[in-house]
């Protein structure tokens, strides 16, 4: 039976009240969240051939005792997680619609959920209306109260209110009220919600019954501006129907509305400007809020009082520069989808608060609400903690790109009302949040007159914020020039106002007068993102560049458990395809700075370093301190220094730094303890670390939290544990040929010159390794993915051939050719071994063979050591992983971890866990019933240690498929790696981070002890 026609009607709603602001009121309300009766149908028409879902679905007399119980808010596809979904399964696509593009029609297979609950009408102190408010229902729903249909709505991430006054049972009615809601997964609205995320359904945000007292405050609009030159503010609180002087009105706030801000001595009628001679402005750095009330009706007992948090701030554009409170604004932001690995798009306030605090602790100052308005509570937290917000409308039609944008709703006149409704509901709900500085009319919806109409409406309604949309490259109807994933070179051209002309030359002058922001950049998929520091340098150097928003905050994995195998019951995070979707985009949703459980990825440390609010650059002469704050001084910070020799503390103390104003700098002399410290002994590296910390507790972190740091090497020590190059003097032992191969000091080799034992410790290798388990950026690059070229060349199937094993000049020389089958390129490598006391040294020198046409994944050697050596201490960069173009977030020191702890659990296993600039690594544990310690020195080298091989890592689809080798820990010691970049979406690695086939020398020393 066909579904009800309203589902595919492009009319956005019927029976829904006009949009208005969310506000905190003392009027009576009743939260309707909790356990609801729930019944699922696989189609919109239900299971009855007679038509519709079961007759009487909304009837208060229907017995629903046999129905399931489902909590609200929630997404029904995630009911049962981390076990198998109980109802329809989640599905993930990035761009492609999971249904035919036949607007506005949707498939007959349209999963449908029916919800029911009863509630008692609360007592209200005054007459008035009752509203039912739904803050988020995906994707279309109809509402029944006590058997009466109130209406229907589309717009999943938008608030819809229904007038329930006539149908609501009076307070005290014994049987109470029956609220019934039918939700359909697919509707005409689904064509407007193709937003690179799991397709999920249900009532996923709160539901509330609201009392609206007669003469109360139906809506209000707070305008609070700040004049940076005078330090004054101006306040206007618009209350429809309240009159300009508190007189009688025909509707709305009855006999006037009064605005009160006790802290500023304000008590004045609404709807008239109020000059504030001196006020502290709101900014992300200093989120100063003034607590205000707006009361309807004069006298001791107002009809209604609304509580507000007012922030005075002014957003402007001048000379192609985005300004906040008169100062250039640099958005150090992230894109944020709402996500939780168990509850999906349903987040509680504690989770949202934890996210905001984590953002603040990592230097993030801005959020783009990709690609829909967030839960209203999130914006209140951004007001409270201080985050600039680009608030995006619930609109994306990206899937139409696959059909040449034919029929795209963004440019079809019959869809205009639906699109206008979406921007109106976005703006009206969030217009009073000072954190919101711009309205984005949507994302990746092509070009069209409806988008221009949305922008025009938003600008007319709210002239205090800028209008954003990235999809129109000419920027003809917006206030900022926005792009996504623009490479460094083009970004610099835009900063210099030297970019290519607009497609329509008549728009070129307009676009060049606009600030530029990257609404998405630095795609954080897998290791990386690479190139963050270089982007940040550009943002600082060119005033036109207003910064941008990294993609994105969190991986969208869904918690699951393995159903079989030796690790049955182990938890992992599912991605596209794991639920049997016929169309999916695999792990493309795993592109966040947090893993799904909200553990920070290494990329978040890299981002924090790029975004730090103060730059600290110590040297042998001074410490350069530069504030990157725009609205506050550094008075809230305390500075410290720490001196260490090869990671061992030498001295530490406080660093006296004067309070710096916004953008100011100072060169501070080195502390006397630093300059007076004796020179380190030869081979020891002395490092000075300078850091900035919170001097006092902040809302988002305790006193002592580090917000910035810098390091410099000092002194004469060069850090070379062994000399570089192949021409070493002979060791103190001679190579001896034996029946089993060769012996050299504590080392034993097989007849082919491969090291097999160090003392009594078995080893395998080292031998040349050029392969890494490709990263998402290696695999998914939009142009010439390197992983494809590497596999075509055969770098994942190298063959080793020994050319010679000879004893000469007290050393054992092993020369090999390493090449893939079916090609004439590879490497010639000499391993030149010598013994010095209890240590054995090797110089690994590799030279390319043939003509290489692709970069090399890595240059180094791989070996295996006994699995019992499962602890690692290293001297070098840490504590986290780092690669050539994403190593700013790690620092030099002495670090320690288990081998398991060195692994980074990306949702799809891939290259991970490398530690850079390592000069010494020590593996410890037990072997043969006794404690053993293997030390590797030299390089410096990149260190990777894993419980499994690179080949196993490459073959696994999820971390649960990785089974530790019972015998070996697999160790890579690399001269260098190919860069990471962000080519899965955006530019690849910068040219200087591209690893070409080249000669390399890697000096190493091995020592085994108890």
PDB file of C-alpha atoms in Angstrom, residues 278-400:
ATOM      1  CA  UNK A 278      30.936  51.009  29.750  1.00  0.00           C
ATOM      2  CA  UNK A 279      30.682  47.320  29.134  1.00  0.00           C
ATOM      3  CA  UNK A 280      32.976  44.317  28.893  1.00  0.00           C
ATOM      4  CA  UNK A 281      32.674  42.695  25.467  1.00  0.00           C
ATOM      5  CA  UNK A 282      32.000  39.027  24.784  1.00  0.00           C
ATOM      6  CA  UNK A 283      34.598  37.089  22.817  1.00  0.00           C
ATOM      7  CA  UNK A 284      35.758  33.516  22.592  1.00  0.00           C
ATOM      8  CA  UNK A 285      38.815  34.525  24.636  1.00  0.00           C
ATOM      9  CA  UNK A 286      36.761  36.289  27.301  1.00  0.00           C
ATOM     10  CA  UNK A 287      33.141  35.148  27.139  1.00  0.00           C
ATOM     11  CA  UNK A 288      31.705  37.895  29.323  1.00  0.00           C
ATOM     12  CA  UNK A 289      27.988  37.331  29.835  1.00  0.00           C
ATOM     13  CA  UNK A 290      25.566  39.608  31.636  1.00  0.00           C
ATOM     14  CA  UNK A 291      22.626  37.880  33.263  1.00  0.00           C
ATOM     15  CA  UNK A 292      19.405  39.544  32.208  1.00  0.00           C
ATOM     16  CA  UNK A 293      15.687  39.039  32.555  1.00  0.00           C
ATOM     17  CA  UNK A 294      12.805  40.098  30.400  1.00  0.00           C
ATOM     18  CA  UNK A 295       9.474  40.164  32.217  1.00  0.00           C
ATOM     19  CA  UNK A 296       6.058  40.472  30.651  1.00  0.00           C
ATOM     20  CA  UNK A 297       3.835  42.843  32.572  1.00  0.00           C
ATOM     21  CA  UNK A 298       4.769  45.347  35.220  1.00  0.00           C
ATOM     22  CA  UNK A 299       4.276  44.908  38.905  1.00  0.00           C
ATOM     23  CA  UNK A 300       5.460  42.401  41.496  1.00  0.00           C
ATOM     24  CA  UNK A 301       4.040  39.343  39.708  1.00  0.00           C
ATOM     25  CA  UNK A 302       4.962  39.313  36.005  1.00  0.00           C
ATOM     26  CA  UNK A 303       3.028  37.037  33.699  1.00  0.00           C
ATOM     27  CA  UNK A 304       6.292  35.481  32.533  1.00  0.00           C
ATOM     28  CA  UNK A 305       9.991  36.066  33.072  1.00  0.00           C
ATOM     29  CA  UNK A 306      12.642  34.972  30.616  1.00  0.00           C
ATOM     30  CA  UNK A 307      16.256  34.607  31.707  1.00  0.00           C
ATOM     31  CA  UNK A 308      18.934  35.618  29.207  1.00  0.00           C
ATOM     32  CA  UNK A 309      22.716  35.578  28.914  1.00  0.00           C
ATOM     33  CA  UNK A 310      23.629  38.762  27.062  1.00  0.00           C
ATOM     34  CA  UNK A 311      26.995  39.139  25.356  1.00  0.00           C
ATOM     35  CA  UNK A 312      27.985  42.477  23.846  1.00  0.00           C
ATOM     36  CA  UNK A 313      29.974  42.003  20.653  1.00  0.00           C
ATOM     37  CA  UNK A 314      30.174  43.371  17.133  1.00  0.00           C
ATOM     38  CA  UNK A 315      31.052  41.442  13.997  1.00  0.00           C
ATOM     39  CA  UNK A 316      32.109  43.506  10.998  1.00  0.00           C
ATOM     40  CA  UNK A 317      33.976  43.302   7.703  1.00  0.00           C
ATOM     41  CA  UNK A 318      36.436  46.018   6.766  1.00  0.00           C
ATOM     42  CA  UNK A 319      39.108  46.044   4.064  1.00  0.00           C
ATOM     43  CA  UNK A 320      38.427  42.371   3.294  1.00  0.00           C
ATOM     44  CA  UNK A 321      39.140  41.508   6.922  1.00  0.00           C
ATOM     45  CA  UNK A 322      36.742  39.842   9.334  1.00  0.00           C
ATOM     46  CA  UNK A 323      36.611  41.782  12.603  1.00  0.00           C
ATOM     47  CA  UNK A 324      35.265  40.962  16.036  1.00  0.00           C
ATOM     48  CA  UNK A 325      35.016  43.882  18.433  1.00  0.00           C
ATOM     49  CA  UNK A 326      37.269  45.891  16.149  1.00  0.00           C
ATOM     50  CA  UNK A 327      40.093  43.329  16.021  1.00  0.00           C
ATOM     51  CA  UNK A 328      40.906  40.890  13.182  1.00  0.00           C
ATOM     52  CA  UNK A 329      39.266  37.562  13.863  1.00  0.00           C
ATOM     53  CA  UNK A 330      41.203  34.340  13.278  1.00  0.00           C
ATOM     54  CA  UNK A 331      38.961  31.314  13.401  1.00  0.00           C
ATOM     55  CA  UNK A 332      40.934  28.390  14.788  1.00  0.00           C
ATOM     56  CA  UNK A 333      38.033  26.069  14.384  1.00  0.00           C
ATOM     57  CA  UNK A 334      36.677  22.591  13.895  1.00  0.00           C
ATOM     58  CA  UNK A 335      33.652  21.224  12.110  1.00  0.00           C
ATOM     59  CA  UNK A 336      31.374  19.387  14.489  1.00  0.00           C
ATOM     60  CA  UNK A 337      28.844  16.698  13.722  1.00  0.00           C
ATOM     61  CA  UNK A 338      26.767  15.600  16.677  1.00  0.00           C
ATOM     62  CA  UNK A 339      27.852  12.056  17.429  1.00  0.00           C
ATOM     63  CA  UNK A 340      28.004   9.394  20.101  1.00  0.00           C
ATOM     64  CA  UNK A 341      29.022   5.771  19.327  1.00  0.00           C
ATOM     65  CA  UNK A 342      26.042   4.312  21.205  1.00  0.00           C
ATOM     66  CA  UNK A 343      23.327   6.961  21.009  1.00  0.00           C
ATOM     67  CA  UNK A 344      24.167   8.374  17.582  1.00  0.00           C
ATOM     68  CA  UNK A 345      22.982  11.956  17.121  1.00  0.00           C
ATOM     69  CA  UNK A 346      21.509  12.051  20.613  1.00  0.00           C
ATOM     70  CA  UNK A 347      23.859  13.769  23.061  1.00  0.00           C
ATOM     71  CA  UNK A 348      23.316  14.576  26.697  1.00  0.00           C
ATOM     72  CA  UNK A 349      24.466  17.857  28.160  1.00  0.00           C
ATOM     73  CA  UNK A 350      27.369  16.244  30.019  1.00  0.00           C
ATOM     74  CA  UNK A 351      28.804  14.933  26.742  1.00  0.00           C
ATOM     75  CA  UNK A 352      28.388  18.296  25.032  1.00  0.00           C
ATOM     76  CA  UNK A 353      30.025  20.076  27.947  1.00  0.00           C
ATOM     77  CA  UNK A 354      32.946  17.642  27.907  1.00  0.00           C
ATOM     78  CA  UNK A 355      33.386  18.316  24.179  1.00  0.00           C
ATOM     79  CA  UNK A 356      33.434  22.082  24.676  1.00  0.00           C
ATOM     80  CA  UNK A 357      35.944  21.811  27.511  1.00  0.00           C
ATOM     81  CA  UNK A 358      38.159  19.555  25.407  1.00  0.00           C
ATOM     82  CA  UNK A 359      38.018  22.050  22.543  1.00  0.00           C
ATOM     83  CA  UNK A 360      39.017  24.897  24.823  1.00  0.00           C
ATOM     84  CA  UNK A 361      41.878  22.885  26.310  1.00  0.00           C
ATOM     85  CA  UNK A 362      43.291  22.366  22.814  1.00  0.00           C
ATOM     86  CA  UNK A 363      43.204  25.981  21.671  1.00  0.00           C
ATOM     87  CA  UNK A 364      40.088  25.686  19.498  1.00  0.00           C
ATOM     88  CA  UNK A 365      38.155  28.955  19.408  1.00  0.00           C
ATOM     89  CA  UNK A 366      35.473  28.281  16.801  1.00  0.00           C
ATOM     90  CA  UNK A 367      32.949  25.673  15.645  1.00  0.00           C
ATOM     91  CA  UNK A 368      31.077  25.267  12.410  1.00  0.00           C
ATOM     92  CA  UNK A 369      27.903  23.301  13.110  1.00  0.00           C
ATOM     93  CA  UNK A 370      28.249  21.001  10.124  1.00  0.00           C
ATOM     94  CA  UNK A 371      25.768  20.651   8.558  1.00  0.00           C
ATOM     95  CA  UNK A 372      22.753  21.629  10.620  1.00  0.00           C
ATOM     96  CA  UNK A 373      21.861  23.597  13.732  1.00  0.00           C
ATOM     97  CA  UNK A 374      23.054  21.702  16.807  1.00  0.00           C
ATOM     98  CA  UNK A 375      21.161  20.877  19.946  1.00  0.00           C
ATOM     99  CA  UNK A 376      20.293  24.278  21.430  1.00  0.00           C
ATOM    100  CA  UNK A 377      22.115  23.376  24.632  1.00  0.00           C
ATOM    101  CA  UNK A 378      25.395  23.208  22.737  1.00  0.00           C
ATOM    102  CA  UNK A 379      25.113  26.858  21.712  1.00  0.00           C
ATOM    103  CA  UNK A 380      24.405  27.825  25.318  1.00  0.00           C
ATOM    104  CA  UNK A 381      27.655  26.088  26.272  1.00  0.00           C
ATOM    105  CA  UNK A 382      29.509  27.976  23.531  1.00  0.00           C
ATOM    106  CA  UNK A 383      28.124  31.205  24.996  1.00  0.00           C
ATOM    107  CA  UNK A 384      29.279  30.176  28.442  1.00  0.00           C
ATOM    108  CA  UNK A 385      32.772  28.876  27.628  1.00  0.00           C
ATOM    109  CA  UNK A 386      33.606  31.046  24.639  1.00  0.00           C
ATOM    110  CA  UNK A 387      33.533  29.604  21.120  1.00  0.00           C
ATOM    111  CA  UNK A 388      32.786  31.529  17.945  1.00  0.00           C
ATOM    112  CA  UNK A 389      30.062  29.640  16.045  1.00  0.00           C
ATOM    113  CA  UNK A 390      29.196  29.517  12.358  1.00  0.00           C
ATOM    114  CA  UNK A 391      25.636  28.205  12.596  1.00  0.00           C
ATOM    115  CA  UNK A 392      24.701  26.128   9.559  1.00  0.00           C
ATOM    116  CA  UNK A 393      21.241  25.485   8.195  1.00  0.00           C
ATOM    117  CA  UNK A 394      19.916  21.936   7.901  1.00  0.00           C
ATOM    118  CA  UNK A 395      20.513  21.713   4.164  1.00  0.00           C
ATOM    119  CA  UNK A 396      22.657  19.609   1.836  1.00  0.00           C
ATOM    120  CA  UNK A 397      21.740  18.226  -1.574  1.00  0.00           C
ATOM    121  CA  UNK A 398      25.173  16.879  -2.479  1.00  0.00           C
ATOM    122  CA  UNK A 399      23.820  13.699  -4.074  1.00  0.00           C
ATOM    123  CA  UNK A 400      22.408  15.683  -7.003  1.00  0.00           C
TER     124      UNK A 400
END
